[in-house]
Tab-separated table of C-alpha atoms and ligand atoms in Angstrom:
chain	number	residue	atom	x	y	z
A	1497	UNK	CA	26.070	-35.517	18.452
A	1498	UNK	CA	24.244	-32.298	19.235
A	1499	UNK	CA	20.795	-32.203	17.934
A	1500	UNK	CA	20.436	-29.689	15.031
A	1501	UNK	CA	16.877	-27.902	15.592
A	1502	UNK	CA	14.900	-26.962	11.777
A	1503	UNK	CA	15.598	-23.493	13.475
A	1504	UNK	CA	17.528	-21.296	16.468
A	1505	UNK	CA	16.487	-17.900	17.554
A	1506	UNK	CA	19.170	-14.661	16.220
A	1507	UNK	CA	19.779	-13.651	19.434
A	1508	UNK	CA	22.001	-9.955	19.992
A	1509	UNK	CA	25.491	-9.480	22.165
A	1510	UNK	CA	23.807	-9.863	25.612
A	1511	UNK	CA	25.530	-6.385	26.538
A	1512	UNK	CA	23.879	-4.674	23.639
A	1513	UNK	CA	20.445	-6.130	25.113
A	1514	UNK	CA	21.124	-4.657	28.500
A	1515	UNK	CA	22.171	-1.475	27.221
A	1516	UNK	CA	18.854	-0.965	25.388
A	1517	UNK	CA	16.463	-2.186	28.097
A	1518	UNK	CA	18.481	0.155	30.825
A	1519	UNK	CA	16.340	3.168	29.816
A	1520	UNK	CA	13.094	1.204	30.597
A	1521	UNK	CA	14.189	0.220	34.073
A	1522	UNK	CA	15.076	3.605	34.831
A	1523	UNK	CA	11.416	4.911	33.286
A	1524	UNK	CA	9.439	2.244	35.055
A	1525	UNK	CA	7.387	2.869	31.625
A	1526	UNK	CA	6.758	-0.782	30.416
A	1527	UNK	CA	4.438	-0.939	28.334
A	1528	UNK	CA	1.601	0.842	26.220
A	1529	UNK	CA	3.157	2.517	23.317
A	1530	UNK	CA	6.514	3.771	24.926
A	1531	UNK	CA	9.552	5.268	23.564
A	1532	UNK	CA	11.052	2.136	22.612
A	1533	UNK	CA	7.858	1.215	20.468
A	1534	UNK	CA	8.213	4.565	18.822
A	1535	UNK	CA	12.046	4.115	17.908
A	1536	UNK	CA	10.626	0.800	16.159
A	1537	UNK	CA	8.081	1.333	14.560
A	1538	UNK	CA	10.137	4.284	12.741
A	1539	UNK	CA	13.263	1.700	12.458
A	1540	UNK	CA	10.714	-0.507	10.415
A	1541	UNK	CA	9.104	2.233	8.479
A	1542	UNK	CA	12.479	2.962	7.333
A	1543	UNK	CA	13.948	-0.474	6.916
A	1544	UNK	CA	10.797	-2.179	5.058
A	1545	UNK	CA	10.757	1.369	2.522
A	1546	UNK	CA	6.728	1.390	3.758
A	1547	UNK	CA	4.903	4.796	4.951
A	1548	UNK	CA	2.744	3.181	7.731
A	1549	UNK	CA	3.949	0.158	10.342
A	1550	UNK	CA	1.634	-0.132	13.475
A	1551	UNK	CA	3.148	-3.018	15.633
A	1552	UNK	CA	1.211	-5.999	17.930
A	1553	UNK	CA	2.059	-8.439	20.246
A	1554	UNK	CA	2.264	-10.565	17.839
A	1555	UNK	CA	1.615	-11.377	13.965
A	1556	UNK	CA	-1.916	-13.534	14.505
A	1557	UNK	CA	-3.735	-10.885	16.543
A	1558	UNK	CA	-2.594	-8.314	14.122
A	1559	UNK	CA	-4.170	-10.521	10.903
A	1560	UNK	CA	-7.242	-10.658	13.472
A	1561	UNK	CA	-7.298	-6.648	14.234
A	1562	UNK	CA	-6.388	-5.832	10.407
A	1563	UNK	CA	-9.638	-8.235	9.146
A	1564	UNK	CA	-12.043	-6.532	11.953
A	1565	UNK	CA	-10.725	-3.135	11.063
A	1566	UNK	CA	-11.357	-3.232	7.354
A	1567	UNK	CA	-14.902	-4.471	8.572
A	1568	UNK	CA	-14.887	-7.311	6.011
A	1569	UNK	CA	-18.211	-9.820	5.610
A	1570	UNK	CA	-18.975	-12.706	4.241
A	1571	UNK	CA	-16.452	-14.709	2.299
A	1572	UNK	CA	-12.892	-14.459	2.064
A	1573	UNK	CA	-10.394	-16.226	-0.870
A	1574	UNK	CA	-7.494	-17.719	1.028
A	1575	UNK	CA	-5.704	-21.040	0.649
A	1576	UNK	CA	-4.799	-23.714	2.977
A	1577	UNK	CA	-1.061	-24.303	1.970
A	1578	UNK	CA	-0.095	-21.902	4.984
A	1579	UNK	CA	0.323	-21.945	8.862
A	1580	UNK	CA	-3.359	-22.338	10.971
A	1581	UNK	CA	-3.357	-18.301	11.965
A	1582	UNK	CA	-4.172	-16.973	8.975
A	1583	UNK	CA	-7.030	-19.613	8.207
A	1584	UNK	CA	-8.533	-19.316	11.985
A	1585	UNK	CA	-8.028	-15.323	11.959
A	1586	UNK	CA	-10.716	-15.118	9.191
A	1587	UNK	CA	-12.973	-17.650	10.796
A	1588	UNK	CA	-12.220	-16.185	14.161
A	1589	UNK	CA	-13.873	-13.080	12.523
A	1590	UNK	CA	-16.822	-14.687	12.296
A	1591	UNK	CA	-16.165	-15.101	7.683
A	1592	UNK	CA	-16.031	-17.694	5.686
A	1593	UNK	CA	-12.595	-19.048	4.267
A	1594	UNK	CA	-12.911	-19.872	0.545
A	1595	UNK	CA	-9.939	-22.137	-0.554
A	1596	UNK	CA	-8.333	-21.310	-3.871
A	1597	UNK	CA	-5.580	-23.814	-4.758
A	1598	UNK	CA	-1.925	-22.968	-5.223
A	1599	UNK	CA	0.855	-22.408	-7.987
A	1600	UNK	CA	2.763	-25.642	-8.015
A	1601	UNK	CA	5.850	-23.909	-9.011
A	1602	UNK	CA	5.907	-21.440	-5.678
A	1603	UNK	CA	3.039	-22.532	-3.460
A	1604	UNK	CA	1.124	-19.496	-3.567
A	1605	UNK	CA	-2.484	-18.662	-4.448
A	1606	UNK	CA	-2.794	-19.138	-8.310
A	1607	UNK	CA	-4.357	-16.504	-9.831
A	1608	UNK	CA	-5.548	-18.048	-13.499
A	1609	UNK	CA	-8.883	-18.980	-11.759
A	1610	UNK	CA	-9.025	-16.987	-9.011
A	1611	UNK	CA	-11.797	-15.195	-10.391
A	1612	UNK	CA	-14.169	-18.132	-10.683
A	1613	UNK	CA	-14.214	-18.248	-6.216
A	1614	UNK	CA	-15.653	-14.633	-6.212
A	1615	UNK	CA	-19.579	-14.152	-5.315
A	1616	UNK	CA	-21.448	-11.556	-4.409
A	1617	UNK	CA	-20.206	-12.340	-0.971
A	1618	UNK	CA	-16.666	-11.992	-1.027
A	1619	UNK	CA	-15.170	-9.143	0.331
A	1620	UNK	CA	-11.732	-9.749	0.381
A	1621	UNK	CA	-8.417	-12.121	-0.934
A	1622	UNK	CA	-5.788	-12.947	1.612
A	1623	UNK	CA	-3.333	-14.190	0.382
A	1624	UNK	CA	0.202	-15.685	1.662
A	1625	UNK	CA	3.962	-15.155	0.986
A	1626	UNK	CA	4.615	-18.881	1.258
A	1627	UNK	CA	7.979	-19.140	2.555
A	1628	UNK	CA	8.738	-15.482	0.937
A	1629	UNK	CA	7.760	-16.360	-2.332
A	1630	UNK	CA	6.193	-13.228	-3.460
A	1631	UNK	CA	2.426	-13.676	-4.836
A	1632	UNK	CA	1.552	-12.547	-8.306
A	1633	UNK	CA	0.308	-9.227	-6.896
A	1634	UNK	CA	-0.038	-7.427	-9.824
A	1635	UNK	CA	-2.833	-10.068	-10.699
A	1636	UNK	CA	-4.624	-10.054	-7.326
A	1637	UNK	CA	-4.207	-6.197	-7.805
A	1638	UNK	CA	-6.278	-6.062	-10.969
A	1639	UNK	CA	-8.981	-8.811	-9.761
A	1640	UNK	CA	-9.491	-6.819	-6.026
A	1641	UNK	CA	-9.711	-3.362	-7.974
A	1642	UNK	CA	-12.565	-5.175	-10.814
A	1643	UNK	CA	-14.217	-6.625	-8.384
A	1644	UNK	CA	-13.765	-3.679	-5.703
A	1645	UNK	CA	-12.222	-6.383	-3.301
A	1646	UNK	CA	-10.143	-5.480	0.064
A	1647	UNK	CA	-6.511	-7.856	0.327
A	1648	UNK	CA	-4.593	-8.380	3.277
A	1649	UNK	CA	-1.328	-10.078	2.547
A	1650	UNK	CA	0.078	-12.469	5.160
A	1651	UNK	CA	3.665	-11.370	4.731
A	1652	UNK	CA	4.586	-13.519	7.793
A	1653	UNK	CA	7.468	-15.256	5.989
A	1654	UNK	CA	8.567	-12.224	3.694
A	1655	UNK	CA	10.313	-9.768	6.261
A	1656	UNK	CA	12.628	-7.696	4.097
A	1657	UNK	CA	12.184	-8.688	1.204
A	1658	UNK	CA	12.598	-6.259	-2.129
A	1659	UNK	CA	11.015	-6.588	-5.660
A	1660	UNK	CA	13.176	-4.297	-7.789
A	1661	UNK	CA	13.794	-2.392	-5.085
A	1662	UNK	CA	9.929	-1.985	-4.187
A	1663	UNK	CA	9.303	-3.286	-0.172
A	1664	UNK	CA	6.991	-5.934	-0.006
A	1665	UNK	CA	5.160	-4.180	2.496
A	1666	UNK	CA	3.796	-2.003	0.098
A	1667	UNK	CA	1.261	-4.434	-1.684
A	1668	UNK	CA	-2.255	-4.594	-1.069
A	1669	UNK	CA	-4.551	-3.071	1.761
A	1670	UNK	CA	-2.494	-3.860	4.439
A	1671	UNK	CA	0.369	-6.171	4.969
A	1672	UNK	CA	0.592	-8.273	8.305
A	1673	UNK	CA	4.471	-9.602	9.701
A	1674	UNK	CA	5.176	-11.881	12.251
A	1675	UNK	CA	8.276	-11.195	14.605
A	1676	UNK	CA	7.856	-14.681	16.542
A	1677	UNK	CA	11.091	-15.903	18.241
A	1678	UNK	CA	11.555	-18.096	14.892
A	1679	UNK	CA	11.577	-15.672	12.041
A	1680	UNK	CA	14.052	-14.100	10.202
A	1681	UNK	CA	13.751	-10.892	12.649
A	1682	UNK	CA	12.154	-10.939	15.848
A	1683	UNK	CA	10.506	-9.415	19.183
A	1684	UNK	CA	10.250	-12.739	20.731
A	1685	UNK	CA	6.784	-12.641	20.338
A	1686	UNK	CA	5.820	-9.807	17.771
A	1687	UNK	CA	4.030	-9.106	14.854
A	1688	UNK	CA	3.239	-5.656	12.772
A	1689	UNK	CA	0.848	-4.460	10.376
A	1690	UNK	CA	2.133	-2.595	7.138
A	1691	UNK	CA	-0.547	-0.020	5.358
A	1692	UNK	CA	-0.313	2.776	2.960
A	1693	UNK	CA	-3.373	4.837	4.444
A	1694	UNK	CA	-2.526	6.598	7.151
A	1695	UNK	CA	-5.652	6.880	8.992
A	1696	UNK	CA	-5.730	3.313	9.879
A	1697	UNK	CA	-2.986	4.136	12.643
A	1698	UNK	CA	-5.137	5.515	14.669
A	1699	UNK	CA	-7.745	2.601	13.684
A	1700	UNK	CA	-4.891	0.170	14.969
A	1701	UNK	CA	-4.028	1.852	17.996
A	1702	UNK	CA	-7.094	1.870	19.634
A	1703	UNK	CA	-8.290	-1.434	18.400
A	1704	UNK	CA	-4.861	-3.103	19.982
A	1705	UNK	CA	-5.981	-1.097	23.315
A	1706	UNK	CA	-9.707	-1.873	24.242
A	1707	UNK	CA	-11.007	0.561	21.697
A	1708	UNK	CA	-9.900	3.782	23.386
A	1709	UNK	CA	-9.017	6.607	21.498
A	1710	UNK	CA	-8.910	9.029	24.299
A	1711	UNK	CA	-9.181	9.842	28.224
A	1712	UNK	CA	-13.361	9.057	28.363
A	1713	UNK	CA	-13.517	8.136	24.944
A	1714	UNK	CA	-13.940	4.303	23.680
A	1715	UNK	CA	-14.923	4.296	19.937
A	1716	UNK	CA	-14.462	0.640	18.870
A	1717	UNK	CA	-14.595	-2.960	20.457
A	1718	UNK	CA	-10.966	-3.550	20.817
A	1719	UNK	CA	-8.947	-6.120	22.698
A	1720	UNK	CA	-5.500	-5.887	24.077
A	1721	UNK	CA	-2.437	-6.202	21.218
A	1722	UNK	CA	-0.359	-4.268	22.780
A	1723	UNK	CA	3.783	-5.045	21.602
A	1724	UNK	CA	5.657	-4.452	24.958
A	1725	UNK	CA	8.895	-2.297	25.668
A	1726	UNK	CA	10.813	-5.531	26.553
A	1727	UNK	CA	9.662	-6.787	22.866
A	1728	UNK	CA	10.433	-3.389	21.242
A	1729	UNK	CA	14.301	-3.389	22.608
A	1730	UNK	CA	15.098	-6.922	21.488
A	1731	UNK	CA	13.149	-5.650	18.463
A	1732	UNK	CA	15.707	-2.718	17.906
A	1733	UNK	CA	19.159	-4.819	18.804
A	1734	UNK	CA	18.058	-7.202	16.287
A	1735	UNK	CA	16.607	-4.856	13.596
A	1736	UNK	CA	20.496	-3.775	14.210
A	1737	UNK	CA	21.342	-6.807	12.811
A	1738	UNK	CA	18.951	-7.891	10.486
A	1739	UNK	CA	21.331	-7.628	7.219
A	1740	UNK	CA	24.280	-9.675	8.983
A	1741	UNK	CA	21.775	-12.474	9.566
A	1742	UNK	CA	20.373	-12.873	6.159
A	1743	UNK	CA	23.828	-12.699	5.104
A	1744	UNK	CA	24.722	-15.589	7.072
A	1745	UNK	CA	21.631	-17.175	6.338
A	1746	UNK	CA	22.289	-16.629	2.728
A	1747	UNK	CA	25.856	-18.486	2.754
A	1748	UNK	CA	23.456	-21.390	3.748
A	1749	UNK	CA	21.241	-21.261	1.477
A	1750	UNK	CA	23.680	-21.244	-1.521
A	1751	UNK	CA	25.308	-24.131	-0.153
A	1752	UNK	CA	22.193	-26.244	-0.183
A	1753	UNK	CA	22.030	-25.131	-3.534
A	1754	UNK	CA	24.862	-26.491	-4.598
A	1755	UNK	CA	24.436	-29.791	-2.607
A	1756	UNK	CA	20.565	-30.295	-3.788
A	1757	UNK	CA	20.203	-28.439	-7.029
A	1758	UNK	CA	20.731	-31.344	-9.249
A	1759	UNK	CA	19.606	-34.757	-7.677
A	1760	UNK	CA	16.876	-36.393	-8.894
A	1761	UNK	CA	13.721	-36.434	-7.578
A	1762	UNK	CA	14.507	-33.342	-5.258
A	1763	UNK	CA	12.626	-29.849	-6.250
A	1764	UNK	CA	13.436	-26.678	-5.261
A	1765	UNK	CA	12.119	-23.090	-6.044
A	1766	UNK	CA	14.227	-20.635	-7.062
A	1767	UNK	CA	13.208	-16.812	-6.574
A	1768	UNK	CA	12.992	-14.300	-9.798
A	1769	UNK	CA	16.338	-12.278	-10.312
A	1770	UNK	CA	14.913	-8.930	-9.639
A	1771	UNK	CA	13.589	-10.339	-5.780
A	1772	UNK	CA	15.900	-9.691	-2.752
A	1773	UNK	CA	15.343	-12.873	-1.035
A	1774	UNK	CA	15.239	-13.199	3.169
A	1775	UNK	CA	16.104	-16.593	3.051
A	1776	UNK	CA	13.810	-17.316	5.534
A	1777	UNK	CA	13.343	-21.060	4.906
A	1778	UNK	CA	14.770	-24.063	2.719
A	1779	UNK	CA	11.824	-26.241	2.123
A	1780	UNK	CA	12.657	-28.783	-0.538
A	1781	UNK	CA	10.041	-31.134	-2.533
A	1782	UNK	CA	10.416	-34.772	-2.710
A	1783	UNK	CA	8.544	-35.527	-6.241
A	1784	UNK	CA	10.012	-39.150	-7.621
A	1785	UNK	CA	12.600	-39.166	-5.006
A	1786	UNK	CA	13.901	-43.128	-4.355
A	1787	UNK	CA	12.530	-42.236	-0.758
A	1788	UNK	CA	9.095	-40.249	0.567
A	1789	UNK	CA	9.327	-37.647	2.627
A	1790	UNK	CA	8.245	-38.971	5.511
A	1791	UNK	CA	10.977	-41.646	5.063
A	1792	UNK	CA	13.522	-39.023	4.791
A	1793	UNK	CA	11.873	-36.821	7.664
A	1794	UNK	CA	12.320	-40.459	10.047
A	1795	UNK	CA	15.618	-40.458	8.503
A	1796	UNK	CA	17.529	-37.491	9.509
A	1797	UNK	CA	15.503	-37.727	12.930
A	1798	UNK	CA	17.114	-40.790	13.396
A	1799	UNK	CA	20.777	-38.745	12.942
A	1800	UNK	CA	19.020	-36.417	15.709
A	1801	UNK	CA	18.313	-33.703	12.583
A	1802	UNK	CA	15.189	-32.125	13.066
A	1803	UNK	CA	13.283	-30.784	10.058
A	1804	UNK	CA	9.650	-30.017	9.523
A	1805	UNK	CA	6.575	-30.926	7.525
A	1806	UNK	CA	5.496	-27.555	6.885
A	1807	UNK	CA	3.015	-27.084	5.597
A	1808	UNK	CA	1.246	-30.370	6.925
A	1809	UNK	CA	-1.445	-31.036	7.115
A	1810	UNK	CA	-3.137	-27.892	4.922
A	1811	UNK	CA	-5.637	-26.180	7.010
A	1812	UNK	CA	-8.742	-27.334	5.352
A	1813	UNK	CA	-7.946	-30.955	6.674
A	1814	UNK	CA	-7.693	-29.866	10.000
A	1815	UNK	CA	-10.046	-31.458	12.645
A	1816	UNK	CA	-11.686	-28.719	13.903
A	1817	UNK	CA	-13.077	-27.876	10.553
A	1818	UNK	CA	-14.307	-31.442	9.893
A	1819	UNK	CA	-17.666	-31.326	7.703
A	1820	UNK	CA	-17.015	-27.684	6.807
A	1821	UNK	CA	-14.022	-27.879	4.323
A	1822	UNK	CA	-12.156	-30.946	3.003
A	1823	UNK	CA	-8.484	-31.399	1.543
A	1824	UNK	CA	-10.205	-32.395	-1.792
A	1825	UNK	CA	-11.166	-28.914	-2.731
A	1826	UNK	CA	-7.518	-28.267	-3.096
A	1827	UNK	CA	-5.370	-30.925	-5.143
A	1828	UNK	CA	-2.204	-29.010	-5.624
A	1829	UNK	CA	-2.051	-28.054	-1.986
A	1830	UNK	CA	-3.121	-31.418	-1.031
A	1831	UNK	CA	0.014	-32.672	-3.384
A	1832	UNK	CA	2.500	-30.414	-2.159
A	1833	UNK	CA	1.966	-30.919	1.414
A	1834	UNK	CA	2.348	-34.503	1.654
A	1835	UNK	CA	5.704	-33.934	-0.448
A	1836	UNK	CA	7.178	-30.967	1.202
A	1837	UNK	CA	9.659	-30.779	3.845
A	1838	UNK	CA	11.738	-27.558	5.348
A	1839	UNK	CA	15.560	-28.147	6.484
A	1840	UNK	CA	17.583	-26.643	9.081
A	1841	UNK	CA	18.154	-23.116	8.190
A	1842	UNK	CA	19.258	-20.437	10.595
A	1843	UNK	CA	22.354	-17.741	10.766
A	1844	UNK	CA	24.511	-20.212	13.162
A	1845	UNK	CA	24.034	-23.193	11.182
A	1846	UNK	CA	27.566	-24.272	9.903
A	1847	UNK	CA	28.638	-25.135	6.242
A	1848	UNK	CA	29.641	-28.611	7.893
A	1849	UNK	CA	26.390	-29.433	8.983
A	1850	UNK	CA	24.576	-28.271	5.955
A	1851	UNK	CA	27.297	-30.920	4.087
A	1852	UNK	CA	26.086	-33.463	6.695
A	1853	UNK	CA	22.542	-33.002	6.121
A	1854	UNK	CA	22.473	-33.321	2.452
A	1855	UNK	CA	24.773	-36.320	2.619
A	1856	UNK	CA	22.428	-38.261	4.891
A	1857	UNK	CA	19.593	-37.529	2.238
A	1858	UNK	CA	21.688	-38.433	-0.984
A	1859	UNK	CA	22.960	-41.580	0.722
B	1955	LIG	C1	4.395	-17.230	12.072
B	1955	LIG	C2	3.206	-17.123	11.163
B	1955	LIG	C3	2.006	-16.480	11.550
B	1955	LIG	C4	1.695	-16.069	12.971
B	1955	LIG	O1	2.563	-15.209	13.539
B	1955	LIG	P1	2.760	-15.153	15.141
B	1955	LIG	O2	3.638	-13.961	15.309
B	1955	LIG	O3	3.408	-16.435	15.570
B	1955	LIG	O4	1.428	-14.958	15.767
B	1955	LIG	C5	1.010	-16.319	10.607
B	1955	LIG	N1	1.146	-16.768	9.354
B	1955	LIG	C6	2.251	-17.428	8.936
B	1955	LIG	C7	2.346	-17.887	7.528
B	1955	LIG	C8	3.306	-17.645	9.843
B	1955	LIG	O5	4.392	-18.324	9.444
């Protein structure tokens, strides 16, 4: 049997690809802020209902350019229960990570003692969308304003996605997406920063060009971040069809739903009604399950199904920050990453094979 993969790229008609790069052959203009990066970054002002989008080359060096541009110091509240970018872009900064713990009941940072991890230090929370849960932002809202705090969401997994009606890109500082091959919409490699003041684009414009902000002129210490035309056109063909894919991804969803809702031992987390979901991932917690996770992981490997222990291990266990943090600090993350596991999920999965996965796990 054909192995099913935990994702597959949307990919557009190859026709409608080759219309949209034609332009750029005939321009010879490949790169640095082009037309086609123009026609997207107003496609995605429009589609994510935000003022400001300034895109990158991808979503890790646009965390790292959004940190350095806010000039933040010191210590920064994150938690571990996320991917190793938004951990390392902090530290890459040259800050300290602070690790808050999680909400058990959607895995992001839990705001009831947030409060206590603030010193005179801190300068900013960054907190993530875990799989497009939404954060209590209204909460981190009110503690960054008391406490005069800067927050960066990493809004990675939330591409989309609507609170009553309200884009998601709207919260906080600045809001940073990735558009890697493997999200819900993508550039192939891609990411974008989302801000409501409008004098960070040209902030973000030089930084993501060596610094320059005109013909002699270099006013910051910038690197190169720059989103390519290539990246832009597959950008636009599949910002084309974004809806149809969370549609189809959708259809999925529900159907795991239905398969997984109710056995025991199996949790799942189940969005507020007033959130438009992306339905970017399916992770499912094994909690007094007759098998582990890691059984059930070996399991469905052995069936030559392919799911993922994400997020394992949580970033303050990772070697390279041996003696600086420890796993400890953070129970519930701790918990919830040895439990967790995300399934197939992606707009060409069939129904079948969703059937076929949860029948292997209920067996
Ligand atoms: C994908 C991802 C990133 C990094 O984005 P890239 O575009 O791959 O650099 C950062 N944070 C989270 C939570 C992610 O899932």
């Amino acid at each position: 049997m054909k192995p099913i993969q935990v994702t597959q790229s949307s990919m557009p008609d190859f026709d409608e690809f080759s219309e949209e790069i034609r332009g750029i052959w005939d321009s010879r203009c490949l790169t640095n802020m082009g037309v086609k990066h123009q026609q997207l970054e107003v496609g995605l002002e429009q589609y994510l209902k935000t003022p400001n989008v300034s895109l990158f080359s991808n979503g890790h060096l646009a965390l790292e350019y959004a940190i350095t541009a806010l000039n933040l110091t010191g210590e920064v509240i994150t938690t571990p229960f996320t991917f190793a970018s938004t951990t390392h872009a902090i530290v890459r900064n040259g800050l300290t990570p602070v690790f808050c713990d999680i909400d058990p009941n959607n895995y992001t940072i839990q705001t009831d003692n947030l409060e206590h991890f603030i010193t005179d230090k801190t300068s900013a929370i960054i907190p993530i969308h875990v799989y497009g849960n939404i954060c209590n932002v209204a909460e981190i809202n009110r503690i960054a304003k008391k406490y005069n705090l800067k927050v960066i969401y990493d809004a990675a997994h939330a591409f989309g996605i609507t609170i009553d009606d309200e884009g998601v890109a709207n919260y906080g500082d600045i809001s940073m997406f990735s558009f890697h091959a493997t999200k819900v919409f993508h550039t192939i490699e891609g990411g974008a920063l989302t801000f409501k003041d409008s004098s960070l684009n040209n902030v973000f414009n030089a930084y993501k060009n060596f610094g320059i902000t005109g013909l002699e002129t270099i006013d910051y210490i910038g690197g190169n971040a720059k989103m390519n035309e290539f990246q832009a056109a597959m950008g636009l063909c599949n910002l084309r069809n974004v809806d149809q894919e969370i549609n189809k991804r959708k259809k999925i969803y529900n159907r795991y739903l239905e398969q997984l809702s109710s056995v025991n031992g199996i949790r799942l987390t189940f969005p507020p009604s007033c959130v438009k979901s992306n339905y970017a991932y399916f992770p499912i917690l094994f909690d007094g399950f007759t098998l582990s996770r890691d059984e059930v992981h070996d399991k469905l490997k052995k069936h030559n199904i392919f799911t993922r222990k994400y997020f394992y291990p949580i970033t303050n266990s990772f070697e390279c920050y041996r003696g600086g943090f420890s796993p400890e600090e953070t129970p519930v993350a701790k918990y919830m990453s040895e439990r967790i596991l995300t399934l197939p999920l992606y707009g060409d999965l069939k129904l079948e094979e969703v059937d076929k996965i949860c029948g292997i796990i209920k067996a």
